[in-house]
XYZ file of N, CA and C in Angstrom:
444
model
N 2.760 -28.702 -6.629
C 1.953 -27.574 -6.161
C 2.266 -27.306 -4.695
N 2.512 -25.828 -4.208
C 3.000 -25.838 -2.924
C 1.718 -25.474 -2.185
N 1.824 -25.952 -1.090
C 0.439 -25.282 -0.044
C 0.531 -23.692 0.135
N -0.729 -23.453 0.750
C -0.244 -21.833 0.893
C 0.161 -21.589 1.768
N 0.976 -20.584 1.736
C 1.776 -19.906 2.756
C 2.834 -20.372 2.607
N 3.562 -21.902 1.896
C 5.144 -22.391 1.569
C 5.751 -21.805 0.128
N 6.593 -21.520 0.473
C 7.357 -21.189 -0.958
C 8.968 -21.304 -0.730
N 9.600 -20.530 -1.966
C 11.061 -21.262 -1.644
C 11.798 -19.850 -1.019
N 13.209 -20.309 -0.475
C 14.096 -19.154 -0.357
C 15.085 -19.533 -0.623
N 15.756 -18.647 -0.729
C 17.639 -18.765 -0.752
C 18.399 -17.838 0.642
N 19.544 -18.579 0.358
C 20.249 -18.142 1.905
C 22.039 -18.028 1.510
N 21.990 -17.418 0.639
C 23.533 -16.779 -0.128
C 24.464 -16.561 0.920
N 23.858 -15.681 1.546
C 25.230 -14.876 2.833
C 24.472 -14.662 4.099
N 23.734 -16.108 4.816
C 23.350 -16.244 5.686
C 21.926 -15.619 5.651
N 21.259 -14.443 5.051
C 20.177 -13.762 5.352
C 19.081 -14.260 4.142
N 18.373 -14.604 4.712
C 17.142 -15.805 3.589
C 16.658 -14.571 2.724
N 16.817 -15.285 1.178
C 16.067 -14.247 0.395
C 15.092 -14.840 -0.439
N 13.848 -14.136 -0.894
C 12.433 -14.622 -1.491
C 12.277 -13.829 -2.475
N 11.331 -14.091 -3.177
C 10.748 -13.017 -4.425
C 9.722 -12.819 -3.805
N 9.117 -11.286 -4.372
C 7.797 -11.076 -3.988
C 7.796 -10.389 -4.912
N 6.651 -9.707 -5.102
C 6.025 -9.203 -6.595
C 5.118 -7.779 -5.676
N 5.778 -6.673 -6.459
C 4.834 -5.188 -6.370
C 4.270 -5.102 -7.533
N 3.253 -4.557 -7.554
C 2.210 -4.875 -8.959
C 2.590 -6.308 -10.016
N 2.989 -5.864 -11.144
C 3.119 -6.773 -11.814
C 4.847 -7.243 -11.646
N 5.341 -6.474 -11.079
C 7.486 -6.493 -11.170
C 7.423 -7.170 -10.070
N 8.696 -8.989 -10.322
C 9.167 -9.370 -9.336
C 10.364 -8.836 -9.550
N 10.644 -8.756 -7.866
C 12.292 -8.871 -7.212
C 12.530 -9.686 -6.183
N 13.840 -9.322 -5.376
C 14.439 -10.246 -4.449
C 14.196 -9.718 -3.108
N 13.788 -10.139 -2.124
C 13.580 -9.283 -0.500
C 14.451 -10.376 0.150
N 14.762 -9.536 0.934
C 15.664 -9.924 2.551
C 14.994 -10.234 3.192
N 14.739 -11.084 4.044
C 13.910 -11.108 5.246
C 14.938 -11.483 6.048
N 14.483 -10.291 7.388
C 15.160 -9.289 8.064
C 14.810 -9.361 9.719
N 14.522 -10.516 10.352
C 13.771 -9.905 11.536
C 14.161 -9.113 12.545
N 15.473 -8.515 12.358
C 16.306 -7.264 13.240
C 15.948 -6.040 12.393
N 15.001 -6.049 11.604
C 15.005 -4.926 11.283
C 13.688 -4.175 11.422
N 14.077 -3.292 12.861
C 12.798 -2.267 13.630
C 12.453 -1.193 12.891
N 13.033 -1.057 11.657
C 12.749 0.274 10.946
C 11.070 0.442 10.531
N 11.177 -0.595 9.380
C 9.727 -0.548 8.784
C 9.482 -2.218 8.094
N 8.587 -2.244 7.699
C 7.959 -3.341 7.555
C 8.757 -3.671 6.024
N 8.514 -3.050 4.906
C 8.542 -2.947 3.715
C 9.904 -1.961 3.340
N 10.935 -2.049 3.240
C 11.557 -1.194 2.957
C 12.624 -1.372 1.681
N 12.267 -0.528 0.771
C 12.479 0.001 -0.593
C 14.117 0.929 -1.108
N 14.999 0.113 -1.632
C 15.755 0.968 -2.865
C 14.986 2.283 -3.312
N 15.594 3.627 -3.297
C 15.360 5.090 -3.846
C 14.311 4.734 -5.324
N 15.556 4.014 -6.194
C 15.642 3.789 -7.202
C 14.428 3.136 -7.646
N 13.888 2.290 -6.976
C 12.786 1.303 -7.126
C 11.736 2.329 -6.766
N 11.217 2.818 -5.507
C 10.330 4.063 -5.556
C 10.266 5.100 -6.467
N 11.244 5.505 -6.963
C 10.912 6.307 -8.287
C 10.150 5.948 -8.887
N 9.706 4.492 -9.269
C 8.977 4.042 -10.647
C 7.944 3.590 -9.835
N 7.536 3.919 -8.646
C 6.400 3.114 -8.064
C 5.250 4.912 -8.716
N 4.022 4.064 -8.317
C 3.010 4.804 -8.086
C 2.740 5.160 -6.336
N 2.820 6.248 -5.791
C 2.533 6.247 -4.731
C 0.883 6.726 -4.102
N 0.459 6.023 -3.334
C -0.848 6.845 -3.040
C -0.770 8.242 -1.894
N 0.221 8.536 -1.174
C 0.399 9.497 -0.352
C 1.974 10.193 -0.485
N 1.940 10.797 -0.524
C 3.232 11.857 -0.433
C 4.339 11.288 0.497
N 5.045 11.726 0.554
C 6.392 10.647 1.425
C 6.540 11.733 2.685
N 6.595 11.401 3.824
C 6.680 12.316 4.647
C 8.187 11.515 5.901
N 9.028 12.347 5.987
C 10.334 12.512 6.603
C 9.969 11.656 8.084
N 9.867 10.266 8.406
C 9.979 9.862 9.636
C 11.621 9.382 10.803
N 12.825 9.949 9.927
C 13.538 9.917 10.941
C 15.006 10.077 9.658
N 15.959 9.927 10.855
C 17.366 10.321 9.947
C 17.726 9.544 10.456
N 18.880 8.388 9.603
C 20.112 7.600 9.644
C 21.214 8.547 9.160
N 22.537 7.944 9.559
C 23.804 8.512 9.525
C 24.559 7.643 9.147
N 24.984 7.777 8.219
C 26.594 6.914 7.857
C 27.808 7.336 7.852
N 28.591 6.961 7.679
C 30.502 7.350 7.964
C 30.575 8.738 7.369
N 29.903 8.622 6.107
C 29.814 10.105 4.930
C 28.853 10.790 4.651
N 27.444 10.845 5.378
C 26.620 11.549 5.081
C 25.541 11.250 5.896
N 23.911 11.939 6.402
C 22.871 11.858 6.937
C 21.984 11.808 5.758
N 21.491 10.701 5.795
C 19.968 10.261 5.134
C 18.812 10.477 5.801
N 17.775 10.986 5.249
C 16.631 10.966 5.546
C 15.457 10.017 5.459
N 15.385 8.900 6.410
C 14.071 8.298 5.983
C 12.858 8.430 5.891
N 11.892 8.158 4.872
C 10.698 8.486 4.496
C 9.676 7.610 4.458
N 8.752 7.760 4.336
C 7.846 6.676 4.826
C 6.562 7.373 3.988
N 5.820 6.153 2.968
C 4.424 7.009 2.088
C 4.060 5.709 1.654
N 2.189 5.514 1.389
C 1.449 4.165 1.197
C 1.592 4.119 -0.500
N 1.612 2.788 -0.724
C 1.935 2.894 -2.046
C 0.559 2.887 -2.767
N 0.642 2.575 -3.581
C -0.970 2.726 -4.577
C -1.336 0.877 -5.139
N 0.231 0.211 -5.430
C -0.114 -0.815 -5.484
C -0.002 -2.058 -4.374
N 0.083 -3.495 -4.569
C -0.171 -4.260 -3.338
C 1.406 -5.210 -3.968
N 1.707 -5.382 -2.364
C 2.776 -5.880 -2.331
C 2.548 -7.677 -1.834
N 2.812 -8.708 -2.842
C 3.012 -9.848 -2.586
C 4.018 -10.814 -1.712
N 3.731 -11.667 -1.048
C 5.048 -12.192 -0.376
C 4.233 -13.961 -0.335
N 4.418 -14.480 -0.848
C 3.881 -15.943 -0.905
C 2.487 -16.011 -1.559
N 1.997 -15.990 -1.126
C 0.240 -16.021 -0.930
C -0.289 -15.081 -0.405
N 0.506 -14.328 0.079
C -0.371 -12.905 1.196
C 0.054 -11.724 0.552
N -1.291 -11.024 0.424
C -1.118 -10.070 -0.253
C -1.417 -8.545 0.567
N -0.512 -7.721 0.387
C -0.504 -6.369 1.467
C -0.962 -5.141 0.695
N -2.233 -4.631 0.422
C -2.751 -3.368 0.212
C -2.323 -2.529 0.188
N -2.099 -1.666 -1.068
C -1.546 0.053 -0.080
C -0.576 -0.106 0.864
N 0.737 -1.353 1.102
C 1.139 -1.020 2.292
C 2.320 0.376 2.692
N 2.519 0.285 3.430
C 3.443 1.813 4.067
C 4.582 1.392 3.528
N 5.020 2.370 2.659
C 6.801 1.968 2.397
C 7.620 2.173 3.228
N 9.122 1.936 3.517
C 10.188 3.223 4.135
C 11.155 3.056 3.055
N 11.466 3.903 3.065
C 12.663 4.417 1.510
C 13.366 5.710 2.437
N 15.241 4.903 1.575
C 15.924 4.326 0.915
C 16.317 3.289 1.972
N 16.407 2.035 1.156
C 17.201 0.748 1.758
C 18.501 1.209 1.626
N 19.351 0.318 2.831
C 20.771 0.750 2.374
C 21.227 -0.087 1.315
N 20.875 -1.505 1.608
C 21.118 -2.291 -0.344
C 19.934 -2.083 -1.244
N 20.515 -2.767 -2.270
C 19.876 -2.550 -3.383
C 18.799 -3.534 -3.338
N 18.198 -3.968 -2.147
C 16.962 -5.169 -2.639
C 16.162 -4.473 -1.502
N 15.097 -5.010 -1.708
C 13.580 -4.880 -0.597
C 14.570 -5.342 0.483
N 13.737 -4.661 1.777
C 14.391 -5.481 2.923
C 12.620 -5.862 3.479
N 12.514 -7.093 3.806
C 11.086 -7.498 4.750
C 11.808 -6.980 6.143
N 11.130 -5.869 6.699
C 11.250 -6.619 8.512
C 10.185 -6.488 9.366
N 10.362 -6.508 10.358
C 9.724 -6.974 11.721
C 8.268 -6.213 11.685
N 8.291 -5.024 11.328
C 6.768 -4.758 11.155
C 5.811 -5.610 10.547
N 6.352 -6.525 9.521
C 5.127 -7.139 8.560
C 5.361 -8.768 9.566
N 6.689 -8.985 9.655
C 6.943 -10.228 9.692
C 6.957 -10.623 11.266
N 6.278 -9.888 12.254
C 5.645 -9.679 13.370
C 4.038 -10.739 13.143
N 3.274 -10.607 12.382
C 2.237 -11.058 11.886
C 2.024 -12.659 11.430
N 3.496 -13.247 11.204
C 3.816 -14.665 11.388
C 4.547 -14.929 11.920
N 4.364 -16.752 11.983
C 5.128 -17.753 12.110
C 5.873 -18.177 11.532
N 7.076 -18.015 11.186
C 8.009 -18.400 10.007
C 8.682 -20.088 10.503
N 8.724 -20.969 9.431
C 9.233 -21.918 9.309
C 10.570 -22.348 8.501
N 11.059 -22.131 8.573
C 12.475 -22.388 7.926
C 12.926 -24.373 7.187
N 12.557 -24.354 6.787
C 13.122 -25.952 6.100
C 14.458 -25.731 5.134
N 15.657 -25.892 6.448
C 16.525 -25.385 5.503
C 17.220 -26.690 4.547
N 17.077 -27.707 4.737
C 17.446 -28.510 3.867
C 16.789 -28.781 2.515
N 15.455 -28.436 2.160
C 14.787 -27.683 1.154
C 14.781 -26.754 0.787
N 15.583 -25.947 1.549
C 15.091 -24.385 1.212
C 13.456 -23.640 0.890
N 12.670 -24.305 1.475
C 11.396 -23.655 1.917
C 11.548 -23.240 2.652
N 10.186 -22.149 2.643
C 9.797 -21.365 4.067
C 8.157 -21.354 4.093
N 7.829 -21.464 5.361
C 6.253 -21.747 5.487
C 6.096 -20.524 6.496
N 5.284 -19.444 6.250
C 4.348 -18.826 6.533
C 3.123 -18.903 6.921
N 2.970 -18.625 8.481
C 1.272 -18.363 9.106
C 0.843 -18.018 9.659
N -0.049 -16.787 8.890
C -0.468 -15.468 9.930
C -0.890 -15.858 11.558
N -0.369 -15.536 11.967
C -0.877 -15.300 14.006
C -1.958 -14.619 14.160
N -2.800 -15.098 14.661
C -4.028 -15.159 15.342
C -4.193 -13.094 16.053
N -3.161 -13.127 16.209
C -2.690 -12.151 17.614
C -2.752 -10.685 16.180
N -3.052 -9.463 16.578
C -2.905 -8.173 15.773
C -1.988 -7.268 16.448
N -1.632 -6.492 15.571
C -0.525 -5.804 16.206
C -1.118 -4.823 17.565
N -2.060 -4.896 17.858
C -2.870 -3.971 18.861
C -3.148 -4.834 19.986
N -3.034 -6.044 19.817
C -3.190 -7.125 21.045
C -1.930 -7.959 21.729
N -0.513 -7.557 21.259
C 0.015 -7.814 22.481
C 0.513 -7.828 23.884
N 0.810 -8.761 24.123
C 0.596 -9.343 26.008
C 1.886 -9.005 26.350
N 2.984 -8.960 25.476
C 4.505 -7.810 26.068
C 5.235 -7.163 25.204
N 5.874 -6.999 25.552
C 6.820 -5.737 24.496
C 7.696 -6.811 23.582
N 8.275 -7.990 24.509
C 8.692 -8.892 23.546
C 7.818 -10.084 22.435
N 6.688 -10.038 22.513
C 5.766 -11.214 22.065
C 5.568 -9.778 20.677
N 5.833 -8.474 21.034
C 5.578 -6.989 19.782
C 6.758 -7.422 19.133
N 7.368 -7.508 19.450
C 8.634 -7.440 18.608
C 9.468 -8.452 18.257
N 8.532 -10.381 18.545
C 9.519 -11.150 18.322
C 8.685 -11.934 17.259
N 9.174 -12.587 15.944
C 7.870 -13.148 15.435
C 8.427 -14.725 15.862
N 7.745 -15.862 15.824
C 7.752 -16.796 15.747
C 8.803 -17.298 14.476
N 10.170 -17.797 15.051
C 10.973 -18.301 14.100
C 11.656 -19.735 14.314
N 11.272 -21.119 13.050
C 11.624 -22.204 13.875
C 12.678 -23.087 12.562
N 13.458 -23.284 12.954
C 14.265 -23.763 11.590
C 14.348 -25.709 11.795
N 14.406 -26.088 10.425
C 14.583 -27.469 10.188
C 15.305 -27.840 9.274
């Protein structure tokens, strides 16, 4: 039985990956902490079949070698799992550029991440601190990351 907040990951091509569960469907997430985009961010393909609770509204454009994408950003209707912690309605951003969830820095701002890489666990624990109470621009944007 694992405590809460530990669970397992994998680390294929350097970038740790987890399951988490949107409603009842698991998949695979990235966790990402360079990634300033959005917290939760979603495959096209995978939002199609979501239920959304708000309309998707246009928060910025990426560019690639062959084309300008539009990113979008809308609350979903169901709750998004990641260990033990469970996220309400959270804000999507759609389209990922791969095909899996990416976790970043918006959600994962909110912990302490532990890395046990010779187990391949990871221990999770929410910080005390809210996103409205930090003391610098770097303590906003760095989460607590400690590997073993």
């Amino acid at each position: 039985m694992f405590q809460r907040g530990h669970f397992g990951f994998e680390n294929p091509h350097v970038v740790p990956v987890v399951e988490i569960s949107i409603g009842n469907s698991r998949m695979r997430a990235h966790i990402d902490s360079g990634n300033m985009v959005g917290g939760f961010i979603l495959p096209a393909a995978l939002v199609d079949k979501l239920t959304l609770a708000s309309q998707p509204i246009t928060v910025g454009r990426a560019r690639t070698v062959s084309n300008e994408v539009e990113i979008k950003q809308a609350r979903l209707s169901d709750k998004i799992k990641l260990g033990t912690f469970e996220f309400n309605q959270p804000t999507i951003t759609f389209p990922a550029i791969a095909d899996e969830v990416n976790i970043g820095l918006k959600i994962l701002r909110e912990f302490s991440l532990t890395f046990d890489q010779k187990n391949q666990r990871l221990k999770l624990d929410r910080t005390s601190r809210s996103s409205k109470s930090f003391t610098s621009t770097r303590d906003a944007i760095s989460p607590a990351l400690r590997f073993s």
